[in-house]
GROMACS .gro file of C-alpha atoms in nm:
model
  402
    1UNK     CA    1   3.640   2.219   4.010
    2UNK     CA    2   3.685   2.228   4.388
    3UNK     CA    3   3.580   2.531   4.597
    4UNK     CA    4   3.944   2.610   4.676
    5UNK     CA    5   4.032   2.610   4.305
    6UNK     CA    6   3.736   2.835   4.232
    7UNK     CA    7   3.846   3.082   4.500
    8UNK     CA    8   4.200   3.094   4.363
    9UNK     CA    9   4.069   3.146   4.010
   10UNK     CA   10   3.845   3.428   4.132
   11UNK     CA   11   4.138   3.602   4.309
   12UNK     CA   12   4.358   3.563   4.002
   13UNK     CA   13   4.083   3.703   3.776
   14UNK     CA   14   4.038   3.995   4.017
   15UNK     CA   15   4.411   4.072   4.019
   16UNK     CA   16   4.433   4.061   3.639
   17UNK     CA   17   4.123   4.279   3.609
   18UNK     CA   18   4.265   4.533   3.855
   19UNK     CA   19   4.594   4.551   3.666
   20UNK     CA   20   4.412   4.599   3.334
   21UNK     CA   21   4.198   4.873   3.486
   22UNK     CA   22   4.502   5.064   3.619
   23UNK     CA   23   4.672   5.029   3.280
   24UNK     CA   24   4.360   5.154   3.107
   25UNK     CA   25   4.333   5.444   3.347
   26UNK     CA   26   4.694   5.551   3.274
   27UNK     CA   27   4.726   5.482   2.902
   28UNK     CA   28   4.366   5.448   2.794
   29UNK     CA   29   4.310   5.820   2.714
   30UNK     CA   30   4.625   5.825   2.496
   31UNK     CA   31   4.514   5.512   2.312
   32UNK     CA   32   4.154   5.624   2.258
   33UNK     CA   33   4.192   6.000   2.202
   34UNK     CA   34   4.557   6.035   2.111
   35UNK     CA   35   4.482   6.216   1.782
   36UNK     CA   36   4.280   6.480   1.969
   37UNK     CA   37   4.536   6.538   2.244
   38UNK     CA   38   4.834   6.635   2.018
   39UNK     CA   39   4.853   6.879   1.731
   40UNK     CA   40   5.020   6.820   1.392
   41UNK     CA   41   5.362   6.890   1.541
   42UNK     CA   42   5.318   6.635   1.822
   43UNK     CA   43   5.268   6.891   2.096
   44UNK     CA   44   4.991   6.869   2.355
   45UNK     CA   45   4.691   7.084   2.276
   46UNK     CA   46   4.554   7.325   2.535
   47UNK     CA   47   4.246   7.102   2.598
   48UNK     CA   48   4.449   6.780   2.649
   49UNK     CA   49   4.410   6.792   3.026
   50UNK     CA   50   4.030   6.822   3.002
   51UNK     CA   51   4.006   6.531   2.755
   52UNK     CA   52   4.230   6.302   2.966
   53UNK     CA   53   4.050   6.391   3.289
   54UNK     CA   54   3.708   6.333   3.129
   55UNK     CA   55   3.805   5.991   2.994
   56UNK     CA   56   3.957   5.882   3.325
   57UNK     CA   57   3.644   6.002   3.510
   58UNK     CA   58   3.427   5.798   3.271
   59UNK     CA   59   3.643   5.489   3.327
   60UNK     CA   60   3.621   5.536   3.705
   61UNK     CA   61   3.239   5.571   3.681
   62UNK     CA   62   3.218   5.250   3.477
   63UNK     CA   63   3.437   5.070   3.729
   64UNK     CA   64   3.227   5.201   4.020
   65UNK     CA   65   2.910   5.079   3.847
   66UNK     CA   66   3.063   4.737   3.785
   67UNK     CA   67   3.176   4.709   4.148
   68UNK     CA   68   2.831   4.819   4.267
   69UNK     CA   69   2.665   4.559   4.044
   70UNK     CA   70   2.902   4.293   4.170
   71UNK     CA   71   2.821   4.394   4.525
   72UNK     CA   72   2.448   4.366   4.458
   73UNK     CA   73   2.497   4.022   4.298
   74UNK     CA   74   2.704   3.909   4.595
   75UNK     CA   75   2.441   4.040   4.839
   76UNK     CA   76   2.168   3.861   4.645
   77UNK     CA   77   2.361   3.534   4.649
   78UNK     CA   78   2.420   3.567   5.021
   79UNK     CA   79   2.049   3.637   5.071
   80UNK     CA   80   1.959   3.329   4.867
   81UNK     CA   81   2.200   3.114   5.065
   82UNK     CA   82   2.065   3.253   5.391
   83UNK     CA   83   1.709   3.190   5.276
   84UNK     CA   84   1.797   2.834   5.174
   85UNK     CA   85   1.950   2.774   5.516
   86UNK     CA   86   1.636   2.910   5.683
   87UNK     CA   87   1.409   2.691   5.469
   88UNK     CA   88   1.625   2.388   5.541
   89UNK     CA   89   1.612   2.460   5.913
   90UNK     CA   90   1.234   2.504   5.905
   91UNK     CA   91   1.198   2.184   5.703
   92UNK     CA   92   1.406   1.983   5.950
   93UNK     CA   93   1.210   2.127   6.243
   94UNK     CA   94   0.881   2.053   6.065
   95UNK     CA   95   0.981   1.691   6.003
   96UNK     CA   96   1.076   1.651   6.370
   97UNK     CA   97   0.737   1.785   6.479
   98UNK     CA   98   0.562   1.558   6.231
   99UNK     CA   99   0.713   1.256   6.404
  100UNK     CA  100   0.613   1.371   6.751
  101UNK     CA  101   0.377   1.168   6.970
  102UNK     CA  102   0.198   1.489   7.067
  103UNK     CA  103  -0.099   1.582   6.848
  104UNK     CA  104  -0.048   1.957   6.874
  105UNK     CA  105   0.319   1.930   6.776
  106UNK     CA  106   0.224   1.719   6.475
  107UNK     CA  107  -0.027   1.983   6.370
  108UNK     CA  108   0.243   2.247   6.406
  109UNK     CA  109   0.471   2.041   6.183
  110UNK     CA  110   0.202   2.004   5.918
  111UNK     CA  111   0.131   2.376   5.900
  112UNK     CA  112   0.503   2.457   5.909
  113UNK     CA  113   0.552   2.237   5.603
  114UNK     CA  114   0.257   2.409   5.436
  115UNK     CA  115   0.427   2.746   5.484
  116UNK     CA  116   0.745   2.610   5.327
  117UNK     CA  117   0.542   2.472   5.036
  118UNK     CA  118   0.400   2.820   4.974
  119UNK     CA  119   0.730   3.003   5.019
  120UNK     CA  120   0.953   2.768   4.817
  121UNK     CA  121   0.821   2.648   4.482
  122UNK     CA  122   1.104   2.402   4.428
  123UNK     CA  123   1.025   2.229   4.760
  124UNK     CA  124   0.656   2.175   4.680
  125UNK     CA  125   0.707   1.827   4.536
  126UNK     CA  126   0.904   1.714   4.843
  127UNK     CA  127   0.642   1.850   5.085
  128UNK     CA  128   0.362   1.678   4.890
  129UNK     CA  129   0.546   1.345   4.914
  130UNK     CA  130   0.614   1.390   5.287
  131UNK     CA  131   0.253   1.476   5.371
  132UNK     CA  132   0.122   1.192   5.154
  133UNK     CA  133   0.354   0.950   5.337
  134UNK     CA  134   0.229   1.089   5.671
  135UNK     CA  135  -0.134   1.032   5.568
  136UNK     CA  136  -0.058   0.673   5.470
  137UNK     CA  137   0.127   0.598   5.794
  138UNK     CA  138   0.017   0.856   6.055
  139UNK     CA  139   0.181   0.887   6.397
  140UNK     CA  140  -0.017   0.758   6.695
  141UNK     CA  141  -0.116   0.994   6.974
  142UNK     CA  142  -0.136   0.801   7.301
  143UNK     CA  143  -0.392   1.045   7.441
  144UNK     CA  144  -0.607   1.059   7.128
  145UNK     CA  145  -0.906   0.834   7.085
  146UNK     CA  146  -0.959   0.945   6.726
  147UNK     CA  147  -0.930   0.646   6.490
  148UNK     CA  148  -0.677   0.664   6.208
  149UNK     CA  149  -0.742   0.570   5.842
  150UNK     CA  150  -0.599   0.223   5.899
  151UNK     CA  151  -0.836   0.157   6.189
  152UNK     CA  152  -1.153   0.103   5.987
  153UNK     CA  153  -1.452  -0.079   6.129
  154UNK     CA  154  -1.451  -0.454   6.118
  155UNK     CA  155  -1.801  -0.469   5.971
  156UNK     CA  156  -2.031  -0.248   5.774
  157UNK     CA  157  -2.261  -0.224   6.077
  158UNK     CA  158  -2.001  -0.036   6.283
  159UNK     CA  159  -2.017   0.338   6.331
  160UNK     CA  160  -1.850   0.544   6.055
  161UNK     CA  161  -1.480   0.601   6.120
  162UNK     CA  162  -1.354   0.955   6.162
  163UNK     CA  163  -1.019   1.067   6.029
  164UNK     CA  164  -0.759   1.157   6.288
  165UNK     CA  165  -0.731   1.534   6.332
  166UNK     CA  166  -0.372   1.547   6.207
  167UNK     CA  167  -0.449   1.329   5.904
  168UNK     CA  168  -0.743   1.554   5.817
  169UNK     CA  169  -0.517   1.859   5.854
  170UNK     CA  170  -0.257   1.706   5.622
  171UNK     CA  171  -0.531   1.628   5.367
  172UNK     CA  172  -0.655   1.986   5.389
  173UNK     CA  173  -0.304   2.121   5.332
  174UNK     CA  174  -0.257   1.895   5.029
  175UNK     CA  175  -0.592   2.001   4.889
  176UNK     CA  176  -0.520   2.374   4.914
  177UNK     CA  177  -0.158   2.357   4.801
  178UNK     CA  178  -0.058   2.633   4.559
  179UNK     CA  179  -0.134   2.541   4.198
  180UNK     CA  180  -0.229   2.174   4.257
  181UNK     CA  181  -0.241   2.129   3.880
  182UNK     CA  182   0.128   2.214   3.853
  183UNK     CA  183   0.257   2.010   4.147
  184UNK     CA  184   0.300   1.631   4.144
  185UNK     CA  185  -0.006   1.426   4.231
  186UNK     CA  186  -0.016   1.315   4.594
  187UNK     CA  187   0.034   0.939   4.621
  188UNK     CA  188  -0.233   0.780   4.842
  189UNK     CA  189  -0.266   0.454   4.651
  190UNK     CA  190  -0.430   0.153   4.817
  191UNK     CA  191  -0.512   0.347   5.132
  192UNK     CA  192  -0.782   0.201   5.356
  193UNK     CA  193  -1.059   0.450   5.427
  194UNK     CA  194  -1.352   0.212   5.465
  195UNK     CA  195  -1.661   0.376   5.619
  196UNK     CA  196  -1.458   0.692   5.684
  197UNK     CA  197  -1.626   1.031   5.713
  198UNK     CA  198  -1.468   1.241   5.436
  199UNK     CA  199  -1.755   1.484   5.387
  200UNK     CA  200  -1.632   1.814   5.240
  201UNK     CA  201  -1.277   1.672   5.220
  202UNK     CA  202  -1.041   1.837   4.970
  203UNK     CA  203  -0.869   1.562   4.770
  204UNK     CA  204  -0.780   1.744   4.450
  205UNK     CA  205  -0.525   1.570   4.227
  206UNK     CA  206  -0.465   1.279   4.462
  207UNK     CA  207  -0.376   0.930   4.346
  208UNK     CA  208  -0.625   0.695   4.512
  209UNK     CA  209  -0.559   0.405   4.277
  210UNK     CA  210  -0.682   0.082   4.435
  211UNK     CA  211  -0.798   0.264   4.751
  212UNK     CA  212  -1.063   0.100   4.967
  213UNK     CA  213  -1.342   0.356   5.006
  214UNK     CA  214  -1.631   0.119   5.065
  215UNK     CA  215  -1.903   0.292   5.264
  216UNK     CA  216  -1.704   0.617   5.285
  217UNK     CA  217  -1.894   0.944   5.317
  218UNK     CA  218  -1.762   1.173   5.042
  219UNK     CA  219  -2.061   1.402   5.010
  220UNK     CA  220  -1.965   1.741   4.868
  221UNK     CA  221  -1.599   1.637   4.869
  222UNK     CA  222  -1.364   1.796   4.613
  223UNK     CA  223  -1.192   1.525   4.407
  224UNK     CA  224  -1.114   1.722   4.092
  225UNK     CA  225  -0.844   1.551   3.888
  226UNK     CA  226  -0.822   1.261   4.133
  227UNK     CA  227  -0.724   0.912   4.015
  228UNK     CA  228  -0.970   0.649   4.142
  229UNK     CA  229  -0.876   0.376   3.895
  230UNK     CA  230  -0.946   0.032   4.044
  231UNK     CA  231  -1.074   0.180   4.371
  232UNK     CA  232  -1.335  -0.012   4.575
  233UNK     CA  233  -1.635   0.219   4.614
  234UNK     CA  234  -1.924  -0.009   4.708
  235UNK     CA  235  -2.169   0.185   4.925
  236UNK     CA  236  -1.966   0.508   4.906
  237UNK     CA  237  -2.169   0.829   4.901
  238UNK     CA  238  -2.046   1.093   4.652
  239UNK     CA  239  -2.362   1.303   4.671
  240UNK     CA  240  -2.296   1.649   4.519
  241UNK     CA  241  -1.921   1.579   4.514
  242UNK     CA  242  -1.688   1.744   4.262
  243UNK     CA  243  -1.544   1.471   4.039
  244UNK     CA  244  -1.444   1.675   3.736
  245UNK     CA  245  -1.179   1.507   3.520
  246UNK     CA  246  -1.159   1.215   3.764
  247UNK     CA  247  -1.017   0.883   3.641
  248UNK     CA  248  -1.262   0.602   3.720
  249UNK     CA  249  -1.120   0.328   3.500
  250UNK     CA  250  -1.199  -0.021   3.625
  251UNK     CA  251  -1.434   0.103   3.897
  252UNK     CA  252  -1.772  -0.059   3.968
  253UNK     CA  253  -2.021   0.223   4.029
  254UNK     CA  254  -2.332   0.008   4.055
  255UNK     CA  255  -2.375   0.048   4.432
  256UNK     CA  256  -2.223   0.396   4.458
  257UNK     CA  257  -2.440   0.697   4.547
  258UNK     CA  258  -2.383   0.968   4.288
  259UNK     CA  259  -2.692   1.190   4.303
  260UNK     CA  260  -2.609   1.546   4.200
  261UNK     CA  261  -2.241   1.462   4.149
  262UNK     CA  262  -2.028   1.673   3.916
  263UNK     CA  263  -1.848   1.441   3.672
  264UNK     CA  264  -1.763   1.703   3.412
  265UNK     CA  265  -1.477   1.585   3.189
  266UNK     CA  266  -1.446   1.252   3.374
  267UNK     CA  267  -1.328   0.937   3.197
  268UNK     CA  268  -1.619   0.690   3.202
  269UNK     CA  269  -1.538   0.529   2.871
  270UNK     CA  270  -1.665   0.170   2.821
  271UNK     CA  271  -1.798   0.163   3.179
  272UNK     CA  272  -2.110  -0.024   3.291
  273UNK     CA  273  -2.336   0.220   3.470
  274UNK     CA  274  -2.656   0.018   3.483
  275UNK     CA  275  -2.868   0.090   3.795
  276UNK     CA  276  -2.636   0.376   3.897
  277UNK     CA  277  -2.824   0.675   4.042
  278UNK     CA  278  -2.696   0.984   3.860
  279UNK     CA  279  -3.011   1.191   3.906
  280UNK     CA  280  -2.929   1.559   3.856
  281UNK     CA  281  -2.564   1.481   3.781
  282UNK     CA  282  -2.337   1.722   3.593
  283UNK     CA  283  -2.181   1.529   3.305
  284UNK     CA  284  -2.057   1.815   3.087
  285UNK     CA  285  -1.795   1.699   2.835
  286UNK     CA  286  -1.776   1.362   3.009
  287UNK     CA  287  -1.629   1.078   2.803
  288UNK     CA  288  -1.899   0.809   2.792
  289UNK     CA  289  -1.800   0.649   2.464
  290UNK     CA  290  -1.909   0.287   2.457
  291UNK     CA  291  -2.055   0.308   2.809
  292UNK     CA  292  -2.356   0.096   2.906
  293UNK     CA  293  -2.611   0.324   3.074
  294UNK     CA  294  -2.914   0.098   3.060
  295UNK     CA  295  -3.141   0.135   3.364
  296UNK     CA  296  -2.925   0.416   3.508
  297UNK     CA  297  -3.112   0.699   3.681
  298UNK     CA  298  -3.037   1.013   3.480
  299UNK     CA  299  -3.340   1.240   3.503
  300UNK     CA  300  -3.254   1.613   3.504
  301UNK     CA  301  -2.889   1.542   3.428
  302UNK     CA  302  -2.663   1.771   3.225
  303UNK     CA  303  -2.484   1.603   2.933
  304UNK     CA  304  -2.383   1.923   2.752
  305UNK     CA  305  -2.092   1.844   2.519
  306UNK     CA  306  -2.066   1.483   2.642
  307UNK     CA  307  -1.918   1.213   2.421
  308UNK     CA  308  -2.177   0.936   2.392
  309UNK     CA  309  -2.066   0.766   2.073
  310UNK     CA  310  -2.159   0.396   2.069
  311UNK     CA  311  -2.310   0.425   2.419
  312UNK     CA  312  -2.604   0.202   2.508
  313UNK     CA  313  -2.892   0.425   2.620
  314UNK     CA  314  -3.173   0.177   2.559
  315UNK     CA  315  -3.493   0.270   2.746
  316UNK     CA  316  -3.298   0.531   2.946
  317UNK     CA  317  -3.503   0.800   3.119
  318UNK     CA  318  -3.354   1.134   3.013
  319UNK     CA  319  -3.654   1.343   3.110
  320UNK     CA  320  -3.568   1.713   3.155
  321UNK     CA  321  -3.200   1.643   3.083
  322UNK     CA  322  -2.970   1.883   2.900
  323UNK     CA  323  -2.822   1.706   2.597
  324UNK     CA  324  -2.703   2.013   2.406
  325UNK     CA  325  -2.395   1.966   2.187
  326UNK     CA  326  -2.370   1.601   2.298
  327UNK     CA  327  -2.239   1.353   2.039
  328UNK     CA  328  -2.471   1.052   2.001
  329UNK     CA  329  -2.323   0.906   1.682
  330UNK     CA  330  -2.361   0.530   1.694
  331UNK     CA  331  -2.543   0.545   2.030
  332UNK     CA  332  -2.848   0.326   2.086
  333UNK     CA  333  -3.143   0.541   2.196
  334UNK     CA  334  -3.416   0.284   2.140
  335UNK     CA  335  -3.715   0.348   2.369
  336UNK     CA  336  -3.524   0.621   2.554
  337UNK     CA  337  -3.744   0.881   2.726
  338UNK     CA  338  -3.656   1.224   2.587
  339UNK     CA  339  -3.939   1.422   2.742
  340UNK     CA  340  -3.839   1.791   2.746
  341UNK     CA  341  -3.477   1.689   2.684
  342UNK     CA  342  -3.278   1.981   2.537
  343UNK     CA  343  -3.121   1.863   2.209
  344UNK     CA  344  -2.982   2.196   2.095
  345UNK     CA  345  -2.671   2.139   1.875
  346UNK     CA  346  -2.678   1.767   1.960
  347UNK     CA  347  -2.548   1.525   1.695
  348UNK     CA  348  -2.803   1.248   1.646
  349UNK     CA  349  -2.726   1.202   1.277
  350UNK     CA  350  -2.618   0.841   1.319
  351UNK     CA  351  -2.796   0.750   1.641
  352UNK     CA  352  -2.975   0.416   1.643
  353UNK     CA  353  -3.328   0.330   1.758
  354UNK     CA  354  -3.469   0.684   1.733
  355UNK     CA  355  -3.836   0.730   1.646
  356UNK     CA  356  -4.053   1.025   1.556
  357UNK     CA  357  -4.260   0.972   1.872
  358UNK     CA  358  -3.953   1.003   2.094
  359UNK     CA  359  -3.838   1.324   1.931
  360UNK     CA  360  -4.180   1.488   1.943
  361UNK     CA  361  -4.152   1.493   2.323
  362UNK     CA  362  -3.805   1.653   2.320
  363UNK     CA  363  -3.685   2.005   2.248
  364UNK     CA  364  -3.556   2.014   1.890
  365UNK     CA  365  -3.397   2.305   1.707
  366UNK     CA  366  -3.271   2.389   1.359
  367UNK     CA  367  -2.916   2.306   1.469
  368UNK     CA  368  -3.006   1.958   1.600
  369UNK     CA  369  -2.848   1.699   1.369
  370UNK     CA  370  -3.096   1.420   1.294
  371UNK     CA  371  -3.100   1.116   1.063
  372UNK     CA  372  -3.215   1.220   0.714
  373UNK     CA  373  -3.541   1.022   0.725
  374UNK     CA  374  -3.639   1.186   1.055
  375UNK     CA  375  -3.526   1.533   0.952
  376UNK     CA  376  -3.752   1.510   0.647
  377UNK     CA  377  -4.060   1.408   0.844
  378UNK     CA  378  -4.331   1.677   0.839
  379UNK     CA  379  -4.415   1.623   1.207
  380UNK     CA  380  -4.051   1.675   1.305
  381UNK     CA  381  -4.031   1.994   1.098
  382UNK     CA  382  -4.344   2.132   1.264
  383UNK     CA  383  -4.209   2.036   1.608
  384UNK     CA  384  -3.877   2.211   1.543
  385UNK     CA  385  -4.064   2.524   1.439
  386UNK     CA  386  -4.272   2.509   1.755
  387UNK     CA  387  -3.964   2.462   1.978
  388UNK     CA  388  -3.784   2.754   1.812
  389UNK     CA  389  -4.084   2.982   1.867
  390UNK     CA  390  -4.108   2.873   2.232
  391UNK     CA  391  -3.737   2.941   2.280
  392UNK     CA  392  -3.778   3.293   2.140
  393UNK     CA  393  -4.079   3.350   2.364
  394UNK     CA  394  -3.881   3.238   2.672
  395UNK     CA  395  -3.593   3.463   2.572
  396UNK     CA  396  -3.830   3.762   2.547
  397UNK     CA  397  -3.978   3.681   2.888
  398UNK     CA  398  -3.636   3.641   3.050
  399UNK     CA  399  -3.501   3.965   2.896
  400UNK     CA  400  -3.557   4.252   3.143
  401UNK     CA  401  -3.739   4.561   3.018
  402UNK     CA  402  -3.511   4.846   2.925
   0.00000   0.00000   0.00000
């Protein structure tokens, strides 16, 4: 239906409604209260005037309320249209600034788009796509000497590249966007950030599939929910970075620095992690099913609730690691060092390669699931009793006096 047709229909409906209202105002009282207005002989009763006036007043009040409601609806629609026009104008102006050759104007455009992203939920997806496209192909400032992401060093001996100020600003805006878990993931696939300084960068829920991050400095960066499938990470430093629920499928982590990294909930299934330094890493609820961890550095790591079914942990040093509630069914723990490892609620019922000597150095509890032959061993029973008593003693020491 065309706008002109809609307007004509609205006028016609208004005219018909007005006519019906006038008719109701004139004859409505007689139709609704006719039996109260006349007596048995058909004459008007003394209170007829009051009844008719009251009904007509009620009808007028209803009509006034309806008109007032219609006015409010119309005002609201006009406000929405005006707001949409303002947002559109701001968006167009922001896009123009984003394409400027002046650095400060580009920054203004980036922060203008951020404001729109916060004010208009339905425009969030568009703004994310625009800023991601800007990061992939940033404008060049003739007066700026700051290298862009595409201007990586030619060799690994060069000085680390630094992100352009506007690119870093766009990354920051993407990282702090409202509800990043509810907005579409920012597409930065196959971007070249070799040897780039990304320390403390906020890259939450960004698609970095196939990205080249060799030698990049990502220490303490926030990459929660980021997709790094197939990315090139040789020599990258993720020290103390947040990598919770990150997708690392098809990534070679052998020469990646991961000390103290938080990989909680990450997908590391079937991955080869031999020689990877994960000392002090947070691996809570991480999926390590079928992973090969031989010769990885994992002292003082936290595997609470991790899935380690069928993982190869042969001769792995898990000294002082937290393994509580971890699932080791089918995992190979032959010759693994479990010194002071916390096995509270861990499932070792079908773990392979376990020995009494290994377990006597760990922290075992009544709720630790062990193979039947080991559970029945007198030395294991005595060790469990000792560990339980020590745990109670620690709890008493840690409990403040009341």
